[in-house]
Coordinates of C-alpha atoms and ligand atoms in Angstrom, one line a residue:
M1 CA -7.9 -10.8 15.7
N2 CA -11.7 -10.9 15.9
E3 CA -12.4 -7.9 13.7
K4 CA -12.7 -8.5 9.9
W5 CA -10.9 -6.1 7.7
G6 CA -11.5 -4.6 4.2
V7 CA -8.5 -3.7 2.0
V8 CA -8.1 -1.3 -0.8
I9 CA -5.3 -2.3 -3.1
V10 CA -4.4 0.6 -5.4
A11 CA -2.9 -0.4 -8.7
A12 CA -4.1 2.3 -11.1
G13 CA -0.8 4.2 -11.4
R14 CA 1.2 4.6 -14.6
G15 CA 4.6 3.9 -13.1
T16 CA 6.3 6.8 -14.8
R17 CA 9.5 6.5 -12.7
M18 CA 9.9 2.9 -13.7
G19 CA 9.9 3.9 -17.3
T20 CA 8.6 0.6 -18.8
S21 CA 5.8 0.5 -21.4
E22 CA 4.0 -2.0 -19.2
S23 CA 2.8 -0.4 -15.9
K24 CA 5.1 -1.7 -13.1
Q25 CA 2.3 -3.4 -11.1
F26 CA 1.9 -5.8 -14.1
L27 CA 5.7 -6.6 -14.5
H28 CA 6.6 -10.2 -13.4
L29 CA 8.6 -11.2 -10.4
A30 CA 9.2 -14.9 -9.9
N31 CA 6.8 -15.6 -12.8
K32 CA 3.8 -13.7 -11.4
P33 CA 2.6 -10.1 -11.9
I34 CA 3.7 -7.9 -9.0
M35 CA 0.1 -7.0 -8.2
V36 CA -0.8 -10.8 -7.9
H37 CA 2.0 -11.3 -5.3
T38 CA 0.5 -8.4 -3.3
L39 CA -3.1 -9.8 -3.6
E40 CA -2.1 -13.3 -2.6
L41 CA -0.6 -12.0 0.7
F42 CA -4.0 -10.3 1.7
Q43 CA -6.0 -13.3 0.4
R44 CA -4.1 -15.5 2.9
L45 CA -4.8 -13.3 6.0
D46 CA -7.7 -14.8 7.9
F47 CA -8.8 -11.4 9.3
V48 CA -9.3 -10.0 5.8
N49 CA -12.7 -10.5 4.3
E50 CA -13.0 -8.2 1.4
I51 CA -10.6 -6.6 -1.1
S52 CA -11.3 -3.8 -3.4
L53 CA -8.9 -3.7 -6.3
V54 CA -8.4 -0.4 -8.1
V55 CA -6.8 -0.5 -11.6
G56 CA -6.7 1.4 -14.8
T57 CA -9.9 1.3 -16.9
D58 CA -8.1 -0.6 -19.7
D59 CA -6.8 -3.2 -17.2
I60 CA -10.1 -4.3 -15.6
D61 CA -10.6 -7.3 -17.9
R62 CA -7.2 -8.9 -17.4
C63 CA -7.3 -8.2 -13.7
E64 CA -10.7 -9.9 -13.4
T65 CA -9.1 -12.9 -15.3
W66 CA -6.2 -13.0 -12.8
V67 CA -8.6 -12.8 -9.9
R68 CA -10.3 -16.0 -11.2
D69 CA -7.1 -17.8 -12.3
Y70 CA -5.2 -17.1 -9.0
E71 CA -8.4 -17.9 -7.0
L72 CA -8.4 -14.5 -5.2
S73 CA -11.9 -15.1 -3.8
K74 CA -11.7 -12.1 -1.4
V75 CA -11.6 -9.6 -4.2
T76 CA -15.1 -8.3 -4.2
A77 CA -14.7 -5.4 -6.6
V78 CA -12.3 -4.6 -9.5
I79 CA -12.8 -1.0 -10.4
S80 CA -11.2 1.8 -12.3
G81 CA -9.0 4.4 -10.5
G82 CA -8.6 8.1 -10.7
G83 CA -5.9 10.5 -11.9
E84 CA -4.1 10.6 -8.6
R85 CA -3.5 7.9 -6.0
Q86 CA -5.8 9.6 -3.6
H87 CA -8.7 9.5 -6.1
S88 CA -8.1 5.8 -6.6
V89 CA -8.1 5.2 -2.9
L90 CA -11.5 7.0 -2.4
R91 CA -13.1 4.9 -5.2
G92 CA -11.9 1.7 -3.7
L93 CA -12.9 2.7 -0.2
E94 CA -16.5 3.4 -1.3
K95 CA -16.8 -0.3 -2.2
L96 CA -15.9 -1.6 1.3
T97 CA -18.3 -2.2 4.1
S98 CA -16.1 -3.5 6.9
D99 CA -15.7 -1.4 10.1
W100 CA -11.9 -1.4 9.7
V101 CA -10.0 -0.9 6.5
M102 CA -6.5 -0.9 5.2
V103 CA -5.0 0.8 2.1
H104 CA -2.1 -0.8 0.4
D105 CA 0.0 -0.1 -2.6
G106 CA -0.3 -2.8 -5.3
V107 CA 3.4 -2.4 -5.8
R108 CA 4.5 -3.3 -2.3
P109 CA 4.5 -7.1 -2.7
L110 CA 7.0 -7.8 0.0
V111 CA 5.0 -6.8 3.1
T112 CA 4.8 -9.6 5.6
E113 CA 1.8 -11.1 7.3
A114 CA 3.3 -10.2 10.7
A115 CA 3.8 -6.6 9.7
V116 CA 0.2 -6.2 8.4
A117 CA -1.2 -7.7 11.6
N118 CA 1.0 -5.4 13.7
C119 CA -0.4 -2.4 11.8
C120 CA -4.0 -3.5 12.2
R121 CA -3.6 -4.1 16.0
T122 CA -2.0 -0.7 16.4
A123 CA -4.8 1.0 14.5
M124 CA -7.4 -0.7 16.7
Q125 CA -5.9 1.0 19.7
G126 CA -6.2 4.6 18.5
G127 CA -8.3 4.5 15.3
A128 CA -5.4 4.9 12.7
A129 CA -1.9 3.5 12.1
V130 CA 0.6 3.3 9.4
L131 CA 3.6 0.9 8.8
A132 CA 6.9 2.8 8.9
V133 CA 10.6 2.3 9.5
P134 CA 13.0 4.7 11.2
V135 CA 15.1 6.5 8.6
K136 CA 18.7 5.3 8.4
D137 CA 20.2 8.3 6.7
T138 CA 20.7 11.8 7.9
I139 CA 18.0 13.9 6.2
K140 CA 18.5 17.5 5.1
Q141 CA 16.0 20.1 4.1
V142 CA 17.5 21.9 1.1
D143 CA 16.4 25.1 -0.7
E144 CA 15.9 25.6 -4.4
G145 CA 19.6 26.7 -4.8
G146 CA 20.8 23.4 -3.3
V147 CA 21.8 24.9 0.0
I148 CA 21.0 23.1 3.2
V149 CA 18.4 24.8 5.3
S150 CA 18.1 22.5 8.2
T151 CA 18.9 19.0 9.6
P152 CA 15.9 17.6 11.3
D153 CA 16.6 15.4 14.3
R154 CA 16.7 11.9 12.8
R155 CA 15.2 10.3 15.9
S156 CA 11.9 11.8 14.9
L157 CA 11.9 10.8 11.3
W158 CA 10.2 7.7 9.9
A159 CA 9.9 6.5 6.3
I160 CA 6.2 5.8 5.7
Q161 CA 5.0 2.6 4.0
T162 CA 1.7 0.8 3.5
P163 CA -0.6 -0.7 4.6
Q164 CA -2.2 2.2 6.4
A165 CA -5.1 1.1 8.6
F166 CA -8.1 3.0 9.8
R167 CA -11.6 2.8 11.2
R168 CA -13.5 3.0 7.9
V169 CA -15.8 6.0 8.8
L170 CA -12.8 8.0 9.7
L171 CA -10.9 7.4 6.5
L172 CA -13.9 7.8 4.3
E173 CA -14.8 11.2 5.9
A174 CA -11.2 12.3 5.7
H175 CA -10.9 11.4 2.0
Q176 CA -14.3 12.9 1.1
R177 CA -13.3 16.1 2.8
A178 CA -9.9 16.2 1.1
S179 CA -11.6 15.7 -2.2
E180 CA -14.2 18.5 -1.6
E181 CA -11.4 20.8 -0.5
G182 CA -9.0 19.9 -3.3
F183 CA -6.3 18.7 -0.9
L184 CA -3.8 16.2 -2.4
G185 CA -1.5 14.2 -0.1
T186 CA 1.0 11.5 -0.8
D187 CA -0.4 9.0 1.6
D188 CA -3.7 8.3 3.4
A189 CA -2.5 9.3 6.9
M190 CA -2.1 12.9 5.6
V191 CA -5.9 13.3 4.9
V192 CA -6.6 12.0 8.4
E193 CA -3.9 14.1 10.1
R194 CA -5.4 17.3 8.6
M195 CA -8.6 16.5 10.4
G196 CA -6.7 16.5 13.7
A197 CA -7.1 12.8 14.3
P198 CA -4.0 10.9 15.7
V199 CA -2.3 8.4 13.5
T200 CA 0.2 6.1 15.1
V201 CA 3.3 4.6 13.6
A202 CA 3.7 0.8 13.7
E203 CA 7.2 -0.4 13.1
G204 CA 7.6 -2.4 9.9
D205 CA 10.4 -3.9 7.9
Y206 CA 13.0 -2.3 5.6
T207 CA 12.2 -5.0 3.1
N208 CA 8.6 -3.7 2.5
I209 CA 9.9 -1.7 -0.5
K210 CA 7.6 0.1 -2.9
I211 CA 8.7 -0.9 -6.4
T212 CA 9.3 2.5 -7.9
T213 CA 12.4 2.6 -10.1
P214 CA 14.2 -0.1 -12.1
E215 CA 16.8 -0.9 -9.5
D216 CA 14.0 -2.1 -7.2
L217 CA 13.2 -5.1 -9.4
P218 CA 16.3 -7.2 -8.9
Y219 CA 16.2 -6.6 -5.1
A220 CA 12.6 -7.6 -5.0
E221 CA 13.3 -10.7 -7.0
F222 CA 16.2 -11.6 -4.6
L223 CA 13.9 -11.1 -1.5
I224 CA 11.2 -13.3 -3.0
G225 CA 13.7 -16.0 -3.7
Q226 CA 15.2 -15.7 -0.2
R227 CA 11.8 -16.1 1.4
R228 CA 11.0 -19.1 -0.8
S229 CA 14.2 -20.9 0.2
E230 CA 13.5 -20.0 3.9
R231 CA 10.1 -21.8 3.5
G232 CA 11.9 -24.7 1.9
E233 CA 10.3 -24.1 -1.5
A234 CA 12.2 -24.6 -4.7
Ligands
CTP301 N1 -3.7 7.5 -10.0 C1 -3.1 6.6 -9.3 C2 -1.7 6.7 -8.9 C3 -1.1 5.7 -8.2 N2 -1.8 4.6 -7.8 C4 -1.2 3.5 -7.1 O1 -0.6 3.9 -5.9 C5 0.5 3.1 -5.6 C6 1.8 3.9 -5.2 O2 2.0 4.9 -6.2 P1 3.4 5.1 -7.0 O3 4.5 4.2 -6.6 O4 3.6 6.6 -7.0 O5 2.9 4.6 -8.4 P2 2.7 5.3 -9.8 O6 1.9 6.5 -9.7 O7 2.3 4.2 -10.7 O8 4.3 5.7 -10.1 P3 4.9 7.0 -10.7 O9 4.6 8.0 -9.7 O10 6.3 6.7 -10.9 O11 4.1 7.3 -12.0 C7 0.8 2.2 -6.8 O12 0.4 0.9 -6.5 C8 0.0 2.8 -7.9 O13 -0.5 1.9 -8.9 C9 -3.2 4.5 -8.2 O14 -3.8 3.5 -7.9 N3 -3.8 5.5 -8.9
LIG302 C1 1.7 5.8 0.3 C2 3.2 5.7 0.1 O1 3.5 4.3 -0.3 C3 3.9 5.9 1.3 O2 5.3 5.8 1.1 C4 3.7 6.6 -1.0 O3 3.7 7.9 -0.6 C5 2.9 6.5 -2.3 O4 3.6 6.8 -3.4 P1 4.5 8.0 -3.9 O5 3.9 8.5 -5.1 O6 5.9 7.4 -4.1 O7 4.6 9.0 -2.8

């Protein structure tokens, strides 16, 4: 890929669903903070040239130390996030200068280099793309009383992941507009979709899990171990 990409890694959440006193992005997997696993993947990609790392205000110092200790030279900014994921993304985005940008959750350490490249290539065809996988379960829409309202056709349903990749000016305008209008979405594609711009799905892997609740940790540890042994590492 000839284009150079900027990346926002959002890691300023509190991890309430994980329920640990330490925020989940700082928990260790295979002897390293989860967030460091994620950063190392983007550091290795030759088409990435800048990374904006968004963390909690009280975590800036230790994250700057990790950036030095783990030689994450592509991290060009370590900044504090906002109250919602979307606010954190906008702050990180404002620090990037590349024409093309990705947003990735700090707590998705298992994304593969091939999947990131697939997402970026797809974005460069239409301006915006997100990694996703077809849902495997039957999904029901259920009302407040617990009664099923509808069963959407599964063939049109995808579970959305990160990274999400965009032309920078498009994503910046979409986030700025959402912020001015008080719109809060659960991913970056939503702010672009509401501007009427197309966002394409790039098929990813089921193993690109977002570490959200305690049962995700042993599975992530297993996947990291499995990949290490595939690479012939101890
Ligand atoms: N104000 C926020 C909220 C979330 N995030 C980041 O967005 C990613 C995905 O969010 P999620 O899994 O929902 O993380 P948390 O908000 O930390 O989790 P919870 O909803 O359980 O509190 C995480 O890397 C998280 O650190 C962020 O940077 N700023
Ligand atoms: C962006 C995201 O990772 C897509 O799956 C996700 O929506 C962000 O976190 P959430 O708080 O679990 O929705």
